[in-house]
Coordinates of C-alpha atoms in Angstrom, one line a residue:
V1 CA -11.6 64.9 21.4
Q2 CA -8.4 65.3 19.4
Y3 CA -7.0 62.6 17.2
D4 CA -3.4 62.1 16.0
T5 CA -4.3 62.3 12.3
G6 CA -0.8 61.6 11.3
A7 CA -0.7 58.3 13.1
L8 CA -4.2 57.4 11.8
M9 CA -3.2 58.1 8.2
G10 CA 0.0 56.1 8.6
F11 CA 2.3 59.0 8.4
R12 CA 3.6 58.5 12.0
K13 CA 4.1 55.3 13.9
S14 CA 1.6 54.6 16.6
S15 CA 2.9 54.2 20.1
A16 CA 0.7 51.2 20.6
K17 CA 2.6 47.9 20.7
P18 CA 1.7 45.5 17.9
K19 CA -0.2 42.4 18.9
T20 CA 1.8 39.3 18.7
G21 CA 0.6 35.7 18.9
P22 CA 2.5 32.7 20.1
P23 CA 5.4 31.7 17.9
P24 CA 4.7 28.9 15.4
P25 CA 5.6 25.4 16.7
V26 CA 9.0 24.0 15.8
E27 CA 8.6 21.1 13.4
D28 CA 10.4 17.9 14.1
E29 CA 12.5 17.3 11.0
E30 CA 12.3 13.5 11.6
S31 CA 8.5 13.4 11.7
P32 CA 6.8 11.6 8.8
T33 CA 5.0 14.8 7.8
V34 CA 8.2 16.8 7.3
R35 CA 10.0 13.9 5.7
M36 CA 7.2 13.4 3.2
R37 CA 7.3 17.1 2.4
N38 CA 11.0 17.1 2.0
L39 CA 10.6 14.3 -0.6
G40 CA 8.2 16.5 -2.5
Y41 CA 4.9 15.0 -1.4
T42 CA 2.5 17.9 -0.6
Y43 CA -1.2 18.2 0.0
A44 CA -4.0 20.6 0.8
T45 CA -7.8 20.5 1.3
S46 CA -10.3 23.2 0.3
E47 CA -13.9 23.2 1.5
T48 CA -17.0 25.4 1.2
R49 CA -19.8 24.3 3.5
H50 CA -23.5 24.6 2.7
P51 CA -25.1 26.6 5.5
K52 CA -27.8 24.1 6.1
K53 CA -25.7 20.9 5.9
K54 CA -22.1 21.1 7.2
E55 CA -21.7 17.3 7.1
D56 CA -18.4 16.9 5.0
K57 CA -15.4 16.0 7.1
H58 CA -11.7 15.5 6.1
A59 CA -8.4 14.4 7.6
I60 CA -4.8 13.8 6.6
L61 CA -2.2 11.7 8.5
S62 CA 1.5 11.0 7.7
F63 CA 3.0 8.0 9.3
E64 CA 5.4 5.1 9.1
S65 CA 4.4 1.4 9.0
V66 CA 5.0 -0.2 12.3
V67 CA 7.7 -2.7 11.4
T68 CA 9.0 -1.9 7.9
K69 CA 9.0 1.9 8.5
E70 CA 7.5 2.6 5.1
L71 CA 6.7 6.3 4.7
C72 CA 3.0 7.1 4.0
T73 CA 0.4 9.8 3.8
A74 CA -3.3 9.0 4.0
A75 CA -6.1 11.4 3.2
L76 CA -9.8 11.0 4.0
I77 CA -13.1 12.6 3.0
A78 CA -16.3 11.6 4.7
D79 CA -19.7 12.9 3.3
G80 CA -22.2 12.6 6.1
H81 CA -26.0 12.6 6.1
N82 CA -28.7 12.7 8.8
G83 CA -26.3 14.9 10.7
D84 CA -22.5 14.9 11.0
A85 CA -22.1 12.3 13.7
A86 CA -20.9 9.4 11.5
A87 CA -18.6 11.6 9.4
T88 CA -17.1 13.1 12.6
V89 CA -16.3 9.6 13.9
A90 CA -14.7 8.7 10.6
Q91 CA -12.6 11.9 10.7
E92 CA -11.3 11.3 14.2
F93 CA -10.9 7.5 14.1
L94 CA -10.3 5.9 10.7
L95 CA -6.8 7.0 9.6
H96 CA -5.2 6.3 13.0
A97 CA -7.0 2.9 13.0
I98 CA -5.6 2.0 9.6
S99 CA -2.0 3.1 10.3
A100 CA -2.0 1.2 13.6
R101 CA -2.8 -2.0 11.8
L102 CA 0.0 -1.7 9.3
D103 CA 3.1 -3.6 10.3
R104 CA 3.9 -3.6 6.6
A105 CA 2.4 -1.2 4.0
D106 CA 2.2 -3.6 1.0
E107 CA -1.0 -3.9 -1.1
A108 CA -2.4 -6.9 0.7
S109 CA -1.7 -5.5 4.2
I110 CA -3.3 -2.2 3.4
H111 CA -6.4 -3.8 1.9
A112 CA -6.8 -6.0 5.0
A113 CA -6.2 -3.1 7.4
C114 CA -8.8 -0.9 5.6
T115 CA -11.4 -3.7 5.6
E116 CA -11.0 -4.3 9.3
A117 CA -10.8 -0.6 10.2
F118 CA -13.9 0.3 8.2
G119 CA -15.8 -2.5 10.0
E120 CA -14.9 -1.1 13.4
L121 CA -15.7 2.4 12.2
H122 CA -19.2 1.2 11.2
E123 CA -19.8 -0.2 14.7
R124 CA -18.6 3.0 16.3
C125 CA -20.9 5.1 14.1
L126 CA -23.9 3.0 15.1
K127 CA -23.1 3.6 18.7
A128 CA -22.5 7.3 18.3
N129 CA -25.8 7.9 16.4
P130 CA -27.7 5.0 14.9
L131 CA -29.5 7.2 12.3
S132 CA -26.5 9.1 11.0
G133 CA -24.5 7.7 8.1
S134 CA -21.6 8.6 5.8
T135 CA -19.7 7.7 2.7
V136 CA -15.9 7.5 3.3
T137 CA -13.0 7.5 0.9
V138 CA -9.3 7.1 1.9
C139 CA -6.3 7.5 -0.4
L140 CA -3.0 6.2 1.1
V141 CA 0.2 7.2 -0.7
N142 CA 3.2 5.0 0.1
A143 CA 6.3 7.0 -0.8
T144 CA 8.6 4.1 -0.1
R145 CA 6.9 1.8 -2.6
R146 CA 5.6 4.6 -4.8
E147 CA 2.1 3.2 -4.7
V148 CA -1.3 4.7 -4.0
T149 CA -4.2 2.7 -2.5
C150 CA -7.8 3.9 -2.5
A151 CA -10.4 2.3 -0.1
N152 CA -13.9 3.6 -0.3
V153 CA -17.6 3.1 0.6
G154 CA -20.1 5.2 -1.2
D155 CA -19.7 7.8 -4.0
T156 CA -17.0 10.1 -2.7
F157 CA -14.8 9.7 -5.8
A158 CA -11.0 9.7 -6.2
I159 CA -9.0 10.1 -9.4
L160 CA -5.3 10.2 -10.3
V161 CA -4.1 12.9 -12.8
P162 CA -0.6 12.0 -14.2
N163 CA 1.9 14.8 -14.9
M164 CA 2.7 15.2 -18.6
S165 CA -0.8 14.1 -19.6
E166 CA -2.2 16.0 -22.5
F167 CA -5.4 18.1 -23.0
G168 CA -8.4 15.9 -23.1
D169 CA -6.7 12.9 -21.5
K170 CA -8.9 11.0 -19.0
P171 CA -7.8 10.6 -15.4
V172 CA -7.2 7.2 -13.8
T173 CA -10.1 5.9 -11.7
L174 CA -9.2 5.0 -8.1
S175 CA -12.5 4.6 -6.3
T176 CA -15.7 2.6 -7.0
S177 CA -19.2 4.1 -7.0
H178 CA -21.6 2.2 -4.8
R179 CA -24.6 4.0 -6.1
M180 CA -27.0 1.2 -7.2
M181 CA -27.7 2.9 -10.6
D182 CA -24.0 2.9 -11.4
N183 CA -23.1 -0.5 -9.9
P184 CA -24.9 -3.7 -11.1
E185 CA -23.2 -5.8 -8.5
E186 CA -24.5 -3.7 -5.7
M187 CA -28.0 -3.7 -7.3
E188 CA -28.0 -7.5 -7.3
R189 CA -26.7 -7.7 -3.8
V190 CA -29.5 -5.5 -2.4
K191 CA -32.2 -7.1 -4.5
G192 CA -31.2 -10.5 -3.0
L193 CA -31.9 -9.3 0.6
A194 CA -35.1 -10.5 2.2
G195 CA -37.6 -7.8 2.9
V196 CA -35.9 -5.1 0.8
E197 CA -37.7 -3.3 -2.1
V198 CA -35.8 -1.3 -4.7
K199 CA -37.8 1.5 -6.3
Q200 CA -37.7 5.2 -7.0
G201 CA -38.9 7.8 -4.5
T202 CA -41.9 9.9 -5.4
N203 CA -42.4 13.6 -6.0
A204 CA -45.1 15.9 -4.6
L205 CA -47.6 14.5 -7.1
G206 CA -46.9 10.9 -6.1
K207 CA -45.0 10.2 -9.3
P208 CA -41.8 8.2 -9.4
F209 CA -38.8 10.5 -9.2
G210 CA -35.0 10.4 -8.9
D211 CA -32.6 7.6 -8.2
L212 CA -33.5 4.0 -7.5
R213 CA -33.5 3.5 -3.7
A214 CA -33.5 0.6 -1.3
W215 CA -36.4 0.5 1.2
P216 CA -36.6 0.5 4.1
G217 CA -34.2 3.4 4.6
G218 CA -34.4 4.9 1.0
L219 CA -30.6 4.7 0.3
A220 CA -29.4 5.2 -3.3
V221 CA -25.8 4.7 -2.3
V222 CA -25.7 1.3 -0.5
R223 CA -22.2 1.1 0.9
G224 CA -21.2 3.3 3.8
V225 CA -20.9 3.5 7.5
G226 CA -23.7 4.0 10.0
D227 CA -27.4 4.2 8.8
G228 CA -28.6 1.7 11.4
D229 CA -32.2 2.1 10.3
C230 CA -31.3 0.6 6.9
G231 CA -30.2 -2.8 8.2
A232 CA -28.4 -5.2 5.9
V233 CA -28.8 -2.8 2.9
V234 CA -25.7 -1.0 4.2
S235 CA -22.4 -2.7 3.5
C236 CA -19.3 -1.3 5.2
V237 CA -16.8 -3.4 3.2
P238 CA -14.7 -1.0 1.2
S239 CA -13.7 -1.4 -2.4
C240 CA -9.8 -1.4 -2.5
K241 CA -7.5 -0.6 -5.3
T242 CA -3.7 -0.1 -5.5
V243 CA -1.8 1.4 -8.4
Q244 CA 1.8 2.3 -9.0
L245 CA 2.5 6.0 -9.0
P246 CA 3.6 7.2 -12.4
P247 CA 7.3 7.8 -12.9
M248 CA 6.6 11.3 -14.0
G249 CA 4.6 12.1 -10.9
C250 CA 0.9 12.9 -10.4
S251 CA -1.9 14.5 -8.4
V252 CA -4.4 12.4 -6.5
V253 CA -7.7 14.2 -6.1
L254 CA -10.5 13.0 -3.8
A255 CA -13.7 15.0 -3.4
S256 CA -17.2 14.8 -2.1
D257 CA -20.2 14.7 -4.4
G258 CA -20.6 18.5 -3.9
V259 CA -17.8 18.6 -6.4
W260 CA -18.6 15.6 -8.6
D261 CA -22.3 16.4 -8.9
S262 CA -21.3 19.7 -10.6
L263 CA -18.0 19.0 -12.3
R264 CA -16.8 16.3 -14.8
Y265 CA -13.9 14.2 -13.7
S266 CA -12.0 15.3 -16.8
A267 CA -12.7 19.0 -16.0
A268 CA -11.1 18.5 -12.6
A269 CA -8.1 16.9 -14.3
S270 CA -7.9 19.9 -16.6
I271 CA -7.7 22.2 -13.7
I272 CA -4.8 20.2 -12.2
R273 CA -2.9 20.2 -15.5
K274 CA -3.5 23.9 -16.1
A275 CA -2.3 24.7 -12.6
C276 CA 0.9 22.7 -13.2
L277 CA 1.5 24.5 -16.5
K278 CA 1.0 28.0 -15.1
K279 CA 3.7 27.6 -12.5
K280 CA 7.4 27.2 -12.8
G281 CA 8.7 23.9 -11.3
T282 CA 6.2 21.6 -9.7
P283 CA 3.5 22.0 -7.0
A284 CA 6.1 20.7 -4.5
T285 CA 8.1 23.9 -5.0
W286 CA 5.3 26.5 -5.1
P287 CA 2.3 27.1 -2.8
G288 CA 0.0 25.9 -5.5
V289 CA -1.5 22.7 -4.0
L290 CA -4.0 24.7 -1.9
A291 CA -4.7 27.0 -4.8
T292 CA -5.4 24.0 -7.0
A293 CA -7.8 22.5 -4.4
K294 CA -9.6 25.8 -4.2
E295 CA -9.9 26.0 -8.0
V296 CA -11.5 22.6 -8.1
V297 CA -14.0 23.6 -5.4
G298 CA -14.6 27.0 -7.0
A299 CA -15.2 25.5 -10.5
A300 CA -17.8 23.1 -9.1
I301 CA -19.6 25.9 -7.3
S302 CA -19.5 28.2 -10.4
K303 CA -21.2 25.6 -12.5
A304 CA -24.3 25.1 -10.3
G305 CA -24.0 27.2 -7.2
L306 CA -23.5 25.9 -3.7
M307 CA -25.8 22.9 -3.8
D308 CA -24.1 20.8 -1.1
D309 CA -21.0 20.8 1.1
T310 CA -18.1 20.9 -1.4
T311 CA -14.8 19.5 -0.4
A312 CA -11.6 18.5 -2.4
T313 CA -8.2 17.3 -1.3
V314 CA -5.2 17.3 -3.6
L315 CA -2.2 15.1 -2.9
Y316 CA 0.8 15.9 -5.1
C317 CA 3.3 13.1 -5.7
P318 CA 6.6 14.0 -7.3
S319 CA 8.3 12.2 -10.2
M320 CA 11.0 9.6 -9.6
P321 CA 14.4 11.1 -9.4
E322 CA 15.6 8.7 -12.0
F323 CA 12.9 9.9 -14.4
E324 CA 14.4 13.4 -14.4
E325 CA 17.7 12.0 -15.6
M326 CA 16.3 9.9 -18.5
D327 CA 16.7 10.9 -22.1
M328 CA 13.6 11.5 -24.2
D329 CA 13.2 8.0 -25.5
S330 CA 13.7 6.4 -22.1
S331 CA 11.3 8.7 -20.3
K332 CA 8.6 8.1 -23.0
H333 CA 9.1 4.3 -22.6
A334 CA 8.7 4.6 -18.9
K335 CA 5.6 6.7 -19.3
D336 CA 4.1 4.2 -21.8
L337 CA 4.8 1.2 -19.6
W338 CA 3.0 2.9 -16.6
E339 CA 0.0 3.9 -18.8
G340 CA -0.4 0.3 -19.9
S341 CA -0.6 -0.9 -16.3
V342 CA -3.5 1.3 -15.2
E343 CA -7.2 1.8 -16.0
F344 CA -8.1 5.2 -17.4
M345 CA -11.7 6.5 -16.9
D346 CA -14.1 5.6 -19.7
D347 CA -16.6 8.0 -21.3
E348 CA -19.6 6.5 -19.5
T349 CA -18.1 7.3 -16.1
D350 CA -17.0 10.8 -17.2
K351 CA -20.6 11.6 -18.2
A352 CA -22.3 15.0 -17.6
P353 CA -22.8 15.4 -13.8
K354 CA -26.0 15.8 -12.0
Y355 CA -26.1 19.6 -12.1
G356 CA -25.4 21.0 -15.6
A357 CA -22.8 20.0 -18.2
G358 CA -19.9 20.1 -15.8
G359 CA -17.8 22.3 -18.0
I360 CA -14.7 21.8 -20.1
I361 CA -11.7 23.7 -18.7
N362 CA -9.8 25.7 -21.3
E363 CA -6.1 24.7 -20.9
S364 CA -4.7 27.2 -23.3

């Protein structure tokens, strides 16, 4: 057999026709997705699945409110357990259910729509697989009002990292942990249920071990969807919080506990800040949002290995156009006013994570 070594080594062109796939779809310039991107709102998700779990799910949807035509993007991460059935239902159903309920996209309407949609999601999960369950976190960015709303059940956490924040600054807390050991209100709610016992699990020696859990069912995180075997222990009512986007822009980060069990919230915020400083312009003008999401996931895995499905979504929100035109004193005043209106994370929440110290990211 004789070979054309010149073609094999790249010296001559091969006569074989290159393989071509279908052309990329033409984007509708009037679609909410393209319009959000043209305004500078960009997003990306990175995930690394544990080979024995594969229960994290994520989704993103851009849409307009039905009547008032407010432009929005919503992102979801669902961290399933006992199989991926509940998380898959959340991925396929929830964002569309919320958007369809929003005639207006003001704070009260979003909170009501999320509460109703989470309730319907819970019922659908019980029908799909009564033993499967999931945490769910949704972050909805309203570009028209420059607001972000977080609705969550469970411990899939979300934070906001302002642009122009300094090394060591804490992020803004968006979500609420419904792990009983972190949430006294949830602890009291569960303890007040008839026939429910709150205690630790046991190790191989029969000794108490790990988080406090509610029995029957053994849940440590007591808000979620699904988990039909746990009865009234499970609440599907989401905690909802709306904050104004900072005038200088920000990144909203939501991630599963595969990230937060290995990485401090402040360390993730440092990754975001460092990524913004390394690039010219903003993440809206360079392909850095996906790279930043990958960095968050990679940093978590590097701290403790791949302990769980590890998923992070980064939503980049640009600065107000007026902010770019302000002089130094005016921009500082606008920044200070916004900082006084939000709740930054405290040291107790930003404690060392479950696996290791969680790292401090060098921003130099």
